[in-house]
Short mmCIF file of C-alpha atoms in Angstrom, two decimals:
data_model
loop_
_atom_site.label_atom_id
_atom_site.label_comp_id
_atom_site.label_asym_id
_atom_site.label_seq_id
_atom_site.Cartn_x
_atom_site.Cartn_y
_atom_site.Cartn_z
CA UNK A 1 -2.56 12.50 -44.98
CA UNK A 2 -0.52 14.02 -42.24
CA UNK A 3 1.31 15.45 -45.12
CA UNK A 4 -1.53 18.25 -46.09
CA UNK A 5 -0.80 21.78 -45.31
CA UNK A 6 -4.30 22.74 -45.35
CA UNK A 7 -4.69 20.65 -42.07
CA UNK A 8 -7.06 21.40 -38.51
CA UNK A 9 -4.10 21.36 -36.01
CA UNK A 10 -4.64 19.17 -33.18
CA UNK A 11 -7.12 20.12 -30.33
CA UNK A 12 -5.27 21.07 -27.27
CA UNK A 13 -8.07 23.86 -25.14
CA UNK A 14 -10.83 23.72 -27.88
CA UNK A 15 -13.34 21.22 -28.60
CA UNK A 16 -13.64 19.64 -31.88
CA UNK A 17 -17.16 21.88 -32.80
CA UNK A 18 -15.31 25.13 -32.16
CA UNK A 19 -14.32 26.94 -35.42
CA UNK A 20 -10.76 28.02 -36.15
CA UNK A 21 -9.06 31.54 -34.74
CA UNK A 22 -9.25 34.58 -37.20
CA UNK A 23 -5.63 34.72 -37.16
CA UNK A 24 -4.81 31.33 -38.06
CA UNK A 25 -7.29 31.76 -41.15
CA UNK A 26 -4.21 32.01 -43.53
CA UNK A 27 -2.07 29.56 -41.57
CA UNK A 28 -0.34 26.88 -44.05
CA UNK A 29 0.97 23.80 -42.11
CA UNK A 30 4.25 22.59 -43.55
CA UNK A 31 6.39 19.51 -42.53
CA UNK A 32 9.72 19.57 -41.31
CA UNK A 33 12.37 19.83 -43.79
CA UNK A 34 13.94 16.78 -44.37
CA UNK A 35 17.54 16.31 -45.43
CA UNK A 36 17.87 13.39 -48.63
CA UNK A 37 21.32 12.59 -47.62
CA UNK A 38 20.54 12.50 -44.14
CA UNK A 39 17.34 10.15 -45.05
CA UNK A 40 18.96 7.99 -46.39
CA UNK A 41 21.90 7.62 -44.12
CA UNK A 42 18.82 7.43 -41.55
CA UNK A 43 17.07 4.87 -43.63
CA UNK A 44 20.18 2.88 -44.12
CA UNK A 45 20.97 3.05 -40.31
CA UNK A 46 17.47 1.78 -39.36
CA UNK A 47 17.74 -0.89 -41.80
CA UNK A 48 21.13 -2.32 -40.36
CA UNK A 49 19.09 -1.69 -36.61
CA UNK A 50 16.33 -3.75 -37.25
CA UNK A 51 18.44 -6.34 -38.65
CA UNK A 52 20.46 -7.09 -35.67
CA UNK A 53 17.32 -6.60 -33.25
CA UNK A 54 15.28 -9.27 -35.02
CA UNK A 55 18.77 -11.40 -34.50
CA UNK A 56 19.03 -10.84 -31.09
CA UNK A 57 14.63 -10.80 -30.69
CA UNK A 58 15.36 -14.45 -32.53
CA UNK A 59 18.15 -15.40 -29.69
CA UNK A 60 16.03 -14.57 -27.36
CA UNK A 61 12.80 -16.52 -27.89
CA UNK A 62 15.10 -19.85 -28.78
CA UNK A 63 16.65 -18.96 -25.73
CA UNK A 64 12.63 -18.76 -23.88
CA UNK A 65 11.88 -21.86 -25.90
CA UNK A 66 15.23 -23.68 -24.92
CA UNK A 67 14.27 -23.32 -21.05
CA UNK A 68 11.22 -24.75 -21.11
CA UNK A 69 11.78 -27.39 -23.34
CA UNK A 70 14.29 -28.36 -20.58
CA UNK A 71 11.73 -27.67 -17.46
CA UNK A 72 9.35 -29.65 -18.98
CA UNK A 73 12.43 -32.65 -19.46
CA UNK A 74 13.63 -32.41 -15.89
CA UNK A 75 9.93 -33.00 -14.90
CA UNK A 76 10.26 -36.71 -15.70
CA UNK A 77 12.19 -37.65 -12.48
CA UNK A 78 8.87 -37.75 -11.21
CA UNK A 79 9.86 -40.24 -8.30
CA UNK A 80 11.96 -38.08 -6.20
CA UNK A 81 9.50 -35.21 -6.34
CA UNK A 82 6.81 -36.78 -5.46
CA UNK A 83 8.84 -38.29 -2.86
CA UNK A 84 9.84 -35.08 -1.65
CA UNK A 85 6.23 -33.63 -1.84
CA UNK A 86 4.97 -36.60 0.62
CA UNK A 87 7.49 -35.85 2.91
CA UNK A 88 6.91 -31.92 3.29
CA UNK A 89 2.95 -32.47 3.93
CA UNK A 90 3.64 -35.12 6.36
CA UNK A 91 5.71 -32.69 8.08
CA UNK A 92 3.32 -30.30 8.03
CA UNK A 93 1.01 -32.58 9.55
CA UNK A 94 2.76 -33.05 12.06
CA UNK A 95 2.98 -28.69 12.56
CA UNK A 96 -0.62 -28.71 12.48
CA UNK A 97 -0.84 -31.43 14.85
CA UNK A 98 1.66 -29.70 17.07
CA UNK A 99 -0.06 -26.51 17.24
CA UNK A 100 -3.32 -27.92 17.56
CA UNK A 101 -2.47 -29.52 20.88
CA UNK A 102 -0.62 -26.22 21.97
CA UNK A 103 -4.63 -24.09 20.95
CA UNK A 104 -6.55 -27.17 22.75
CA UNK A 105 -4.37 -26.69 25.82
CA UNK A 106 -4.70 -22.95 26.14
CA UNK A 107 -8.51 -23.05 25.06
CA UNK A 108 -8.80 -25.64 28.17
CA UNK A 109 -7.01 -23.48 30.21
CA UNK A 110 -8.78 -20.38 29.72
CA UNK A 111 -12.18 -22.32 29.56
CA UNK A 112 -10.74 -23.96 33.39
CA UNK A 113 -10.00 -19.68 34.47
CA UNK A 114 -13.59 -18.92 33.05
CA UNK A 115 -15.25 -21.66 35.07
CA UNK A 116 -13.30 -20.80 38.12
CA UNK A 117 -14.20 -17.31 37.84
CA UNK A 118 -17.71 -17.67 37.51
CA UNK A 119 -17.89 -19.88 40.79
CA UNK A 120 -15.78 -17.27 42.40
CA UNK A 121 -18.27 -14.94 41.05
CA UNK A 122 -21.51 -16.94 42.24
CA UNK A 123 -19.82 -17.61 45.63
CA UNK A 124 -19.44 -13.77 46.41
CA UNK A 125 -22.71 -12.97 45.12
CA UNK A 126 -24.25 -15.87 47.65
CA UNK A 127 -22.08 -14.28 50.65
CA UNK A 128 -23.05 -10.94 49.76
CA UNK A 129 -26.55 -12.05 49.48
CA UNK A 130 -26.56 -13.80 52.81
CA UNK A 131 -24.88 -10.76 54.36
CA UNK A 132 -27.51 -8.91 53.64
CA UNK A 133 -30.32 -10.65 54.49
CA UNK A 134 -29.09 -11.00 58.00
CA UNK A 135 -28.49 -6.93 58.51
CA UNK A 136 -32.54 -7.31 57.34
CA UNK A 137 -32.71 -10.07 60.01
CA UNK A 138 -30.55 -8.11 62.77
CA UNK A 139 -32.61 -5.09 62.19
CA UNK A 140 -35.76 -6.47 62.42
CA UNK A 141 -35.14 -8.04 65.09
CA UNK A 142 -34.28 -4.71 66.75
CA UNK A 143 -37.24 -3.10 66.10
CA UNK A 144 -39.12 -6.09 68.10
CA UNK A 145 -37.17 -5.32 70.59
CA UNK A 146 -37.94 -1.49 70.71
CA UNK A 147 -41.67 -2.26 69.61
CA UNK A 148 -41.94 -3.67 73.35
CA UNK A 149 -41.19 -0.30 74.29
CA UNK A 150 -43.51 1.53 72.09
CA UNK A 151 -46.34 3.68 73.33
CA UNK A 152 -49.76 2.06 72.71
CA UNK A 153 -53.42 3.40 73.59
CA UNK A 154 -53.48 1.23 76.72
CA UNK A 155 -50.05 2.81 77.92
CA UNK A 156 -50.77 6.07 77.25
CA UNK A 157 -52.07 7.20 80.55
CA UNK A 158 -49.61 5.07 82.14
CA UNK A 159 -46.44 7.04 80.68
CA UNK A 160 -47.99 10.14 80.44
CA UNK A 161 -48.50 9.84 84.08
CA UNK A 162 -44.19 8.97 84.07
CA UNK A 163 -43.45 11.38 82.25
CA UNK A 164 -44.76 14.34 84.60
CA UNK A 165 -43.22 12.39 87.41
CA UNK A 166 -39.70 12.65 86.42
CA UNK A 167 -39.14 16.02 84.81
CA UNK A 168 -35.55 15.80 82.70
CA UNK A 169 -33.63 18.99 81.89
CA UNK A 170 -32.26 18.62 78.97
CA UNK A 171 -30.79 22.71 79.67
CA UNK A 172 -27.20 21.78 78.55
CA UNK A 173 -24.62 23.01 76.28
CA UNK A 174 -21.92 21.32 74.68
CA UNK A 175 -18.56 22.50 72.92
CA UNK A 176 -16.78 21.75 70.43
CA UNK A 177 -14.79 18.97 71.68
CA UNK A 178 -18.03 16.97 72.59
CA UNK A 179 -18.11 18.02 76.16
CA UNK A 180 -21.00 17.80 78.14
CA UNK A 181 -21.43 21.17 80.10
CA UNK A 182 -24.62 20.88 82.50
CA UNK A 183 -24.47 23.86 84.15
CA UNK A 184 -26.14 26.67 81.92
CA UNK A 185 -26.86 29.60 84.26
CA UNK A 186 -23.42 32.09 84.61
CA UNK A 187 -22.47 33.04 87.74
CA UNK B 1 0.28 -14.84 -25.13
CA UNK B 2 -0.50 -12.89 -21.64
CA UNK B 3 -3.90 -13.47 -20.08
CA UNK B 4 -5.07 -10.90 -17.77
CA UNK B 5 -8.26 -10.35 -16.05
CA UNK B 6 -9.65 -7.43 -17.10
CA UNK B 7 -9.99 -9.38 -20.66
CA UNK B 8 -9.06 -7.67 -23.92
CA UNK B 9 -9.69 -8.20 -27.72
CA UNK B 10 -6.34 -7.48 -29.11
CA UNK B 11 -3.27 -5.66 -27.43
CA UNK B 12 0.20 -6.95 -26.77
CA UNK B 13 2.27 -6.99 -23.64
CA UNK B 14 4.88 -3.79 -24.00
CA UNK B 15 7.87 -3.08 -22.08
CA UNK B 16 8.02 0.83 -21.24
CA UNK B 17 7.97 3.87 -18.83
CA UNK B 18 5.44 4.54 -16.70
CA UNK B 19 6.09 8.00 -15.05
CA UNK B 20 5.79 8.51 -11.30
CA UNK B 21 7.04 11.04 -8.82
CA UNK B 22 5.93 14.58 -8.02
CA UNK B 23 5.41 17.80 -9.37
CA UNK B 24 9.07 18.96 -10.96
CA UNK B 25 10.55 15.77 -10.02
CA UNK B 26 10.14 12.67 -12.97
CA UNK B 27 10.64 9.29 -11.53
CA UNK B 28 10.62 6.36 -14.40
CA UNK B 29 9.80 2.65 -13.92
CA UNK B 30 11.06 0.15 -16.61
CA UNK B 31 7.81 -2.15 -16.85
CA UNK B 32 6.47 -4.72 -19.13
CA UNK B 33 2.98 -4.47 -19.45
CA UNK B 34 -0.47 -4.77 -21.98
CA UNK B 35 -0.64 -2.07 -24.49
CA UNK B 36 -4.16 -1.25 -23.53
CA UNK B 37 -3.92 -0.55 -20.00
CA UNK B 38 -2.91 3.59 -18.55
CA UNK B 39 0.53 4.62 -18.42
CA UNK B 40 1.01 4.73 -14.85
CA UNK B 41 -1.55 1.48 -14.03
CA UNK B 42 -1.55 -2.38 -13.30
CA UNK B 43 1.60 -4.09 -15.06
CA UNK B 44 2.88 -7.58 -15.25
CA UNK B 45 6.15 -6.96 -13.80
CA UNK B 46 8.82 -4.17 -12.95
CA UNK B 47 11.95 -4.41 -15.09
CA UNK B 48 13.79 -1.86 -14.14
CA UNK B 49 14.20 2.24 -13.47
CA UNK B 50 15.07 5.22 -14.56
CA UNK B 51 16.09 9.03 -12.54
CA UNK B 52 15.49 11.91 -15.48
CA UNK B 53 17.19 14.07 -13.53
CA UNK B 54 21.20 14.00 -12.89
CA UNK B 55 22.46 13.07 -9.71
CA UNK B 56 24.67 15.15 -7.08
CA UNK B 57 27.98 13.83 -9.62
CA UNK B 58 26.38 14.88 -12.08
CA UNK B 59 25.14 10.97 -13.30
CA UNK B 60 21.88 10.01 -14.28
CA UNK B 61 21.03 6.76 -13.08
CA UNK B 62 18.91 3.52 -14.26
CA UNK B 63 18.38 0.24 -13.02
CA UNK B 64 17.69 -2.90 -15.48
CA UNK B 65 16.66 -6.52 -14.74
CA UNK B 66 18.54 -7.90 -17.81
CA UNK B 67 17.41 -11.65 -16.87
CA UNK B 68 13.59 -10.65 -17.13
CA UNK B 69 14.20 -8.47 -20.10
CA UNK B 70 15.11 -11.26 -21.96
CA UNK B 71 12.22 -13.60 -20.42
CA UNK B 72 10.07 -11.04 -21.64
CA UNK B 73 11.82 -10.10 -25.01
CA UNK B 74 11.77 -14.07 -26.10
CA UNK B 75 8.11 -14.23 -24.88
CA UNK B 76 7.08 -11.38 -27.85
CA UNK B 77 6.84 -8.24 -26.37
CA UNK B 78 8.03 -4.81 -27.86
CA UNK B 79 9.48 -2.15 -27.56
CA UNK B 80 8.73 1.32 -27.01
CA UNK B 81 10.67 4.09 -28.60
CA UNK B 82 12.33 5.53 -25.30
CA UNK B 83 12.90 2.12 -23.99
CA UNK B 84 14.31 1.14 -27.28
CA UNK B 85 17.09 4.48 -27.01
CA UNK B 86 17.60 3.51 -23.30
CA UNK B 87 18.65 0.07 -23.68
CA UNK B 88 21.09 0.85 -26.58
CA UNK B 89 22.61 3.23 -24.78
CA UNK B 90 23.38 0.34 -22.03
CA UNK B 91 24.36 -1.46 -24.58
CA UNK B 92 21.82 -4.36 -24.02
CA UNK B 93 20.33 -3.93 -27.49
CA UNK B 94 22.53 -2.50 -30.90
CA UNK B 95 22.46 1.45 -30.26
CA UNK B 96 19.34 3.09 -32.16
CA UNK B 97 19.76 5.16 -35.20
CA UNK B 98 18.14 8.31 -34.10
CA UNK B 99 20.49 8.75 -30.66
CA UNK B 100 23.27 8.46 -33.28
CA UNK B 101 21.48 10.73 -35.94
CA UNK B 102 20.83 12.82 -32.53
CA UNK B 103 24.22 13.04 -31.89
CA UNK B 104 25.68 13.93 -35.64
CA UNK B 105 22.90 16.96 -36.00
CA UNK B 106 24.31 18.20 -32.24
CA UNK B 107 27.44 17.96 -33.02
CA UNK B 108 27.00 20.16 -36.43
CA UNK B 109 24.74 22.32 -34.76
CA UNK B 110 27.50 23.53 -32.22
CA UNK B 111 29.97 23.50 -34.98
CA UNK B 112 27.63 25.83 -37.07
CA UNK B 113 27.22 28.17 -33.50
CA UNK B 114 30.87 28.07 -33.59
CA UNK B 115 31.93 29.02 -36.98
CA UNK B 116 29.10 31.17 -36.83
CA UNK B 117 30.43 32.71 -33.27
CA UNK B 118 34.02 33.28 -34.56
CA UNK B 119 32.89 34.82 -38.19
CA UNK B 120 31.01 37.54 -36.90
CA UNK B 121 34.10 38.45 -34.30
CA UNK B 122 37.02 38.36 -37.40
CA UNK B 123 34.27 40.72 -38.93
CA UNK B 124 34.24 43.77 -36.53
CA UNK B 125 37.98 42.86 -35.79
CA UNK B 126 38.94 42.79 -39.24
CA UNK B 127 36.74 46.08 -40.33
CA UNK B 128 38.10 48.65 -37.61
#
């Protein structure tokens, strides 16, 4: 029993398999001293306290049961509760419908926006493609034009004669403003 | 009875203190919980709080939800000893006997110390 003097102390730091310390071998645990008059007084007080407490708790229990009973009984006027419920459900449905309408409106607008943007993008692409193709066409035409003045093996001799006949002087300098200076010899 | 998702076999509802706060700063919540739950674990309802350290005006402040306390006590909750003492001091329940006994003992101890203080003071006072 708990009041037995030779008892293993409650283990804090040590495990249950660790032996007690040698310094504690002669230790005898005694229960705390009890004053008999005080004990009587305290027991009487406890008895009184338990009486009052149990009475109070019984009161609380009765109160809770009463409340439960009232709740159960007052639920019998279910007609107006049902009506209330239906009204609230109807209102809820209206709200839902309204929100749905707004949401659909928004989604429709967004879909339209998307389509318009897509169309715009496609148009821009098409235009770019067109411009690109036109550029290429122009280049091709220009090349064709230039091809007329190309030197071929047949016109080679004629062109050489031509160049030799008209000597061209490329001796000119250019200053920072881009003006051409033909006078190369310092005089 | 109270049903929990955890599914205990046995146990009951208790109204006790759950400790919170920081190091060297305790704070108690008065809580209705299942008896097998951890002290600071999931509870059914919080019914109040208690600050054990005195505030700037030297008062120890506690808050109680008496309405819900009545409900839980009426539904068969048990109380822990410190919770009983607190409610006794608050006046909601009758005063706990150990509160009175503790106060008496303190008073006696103080009187004894007072007498022990005056008796040796008389002794060396009268002797020389």
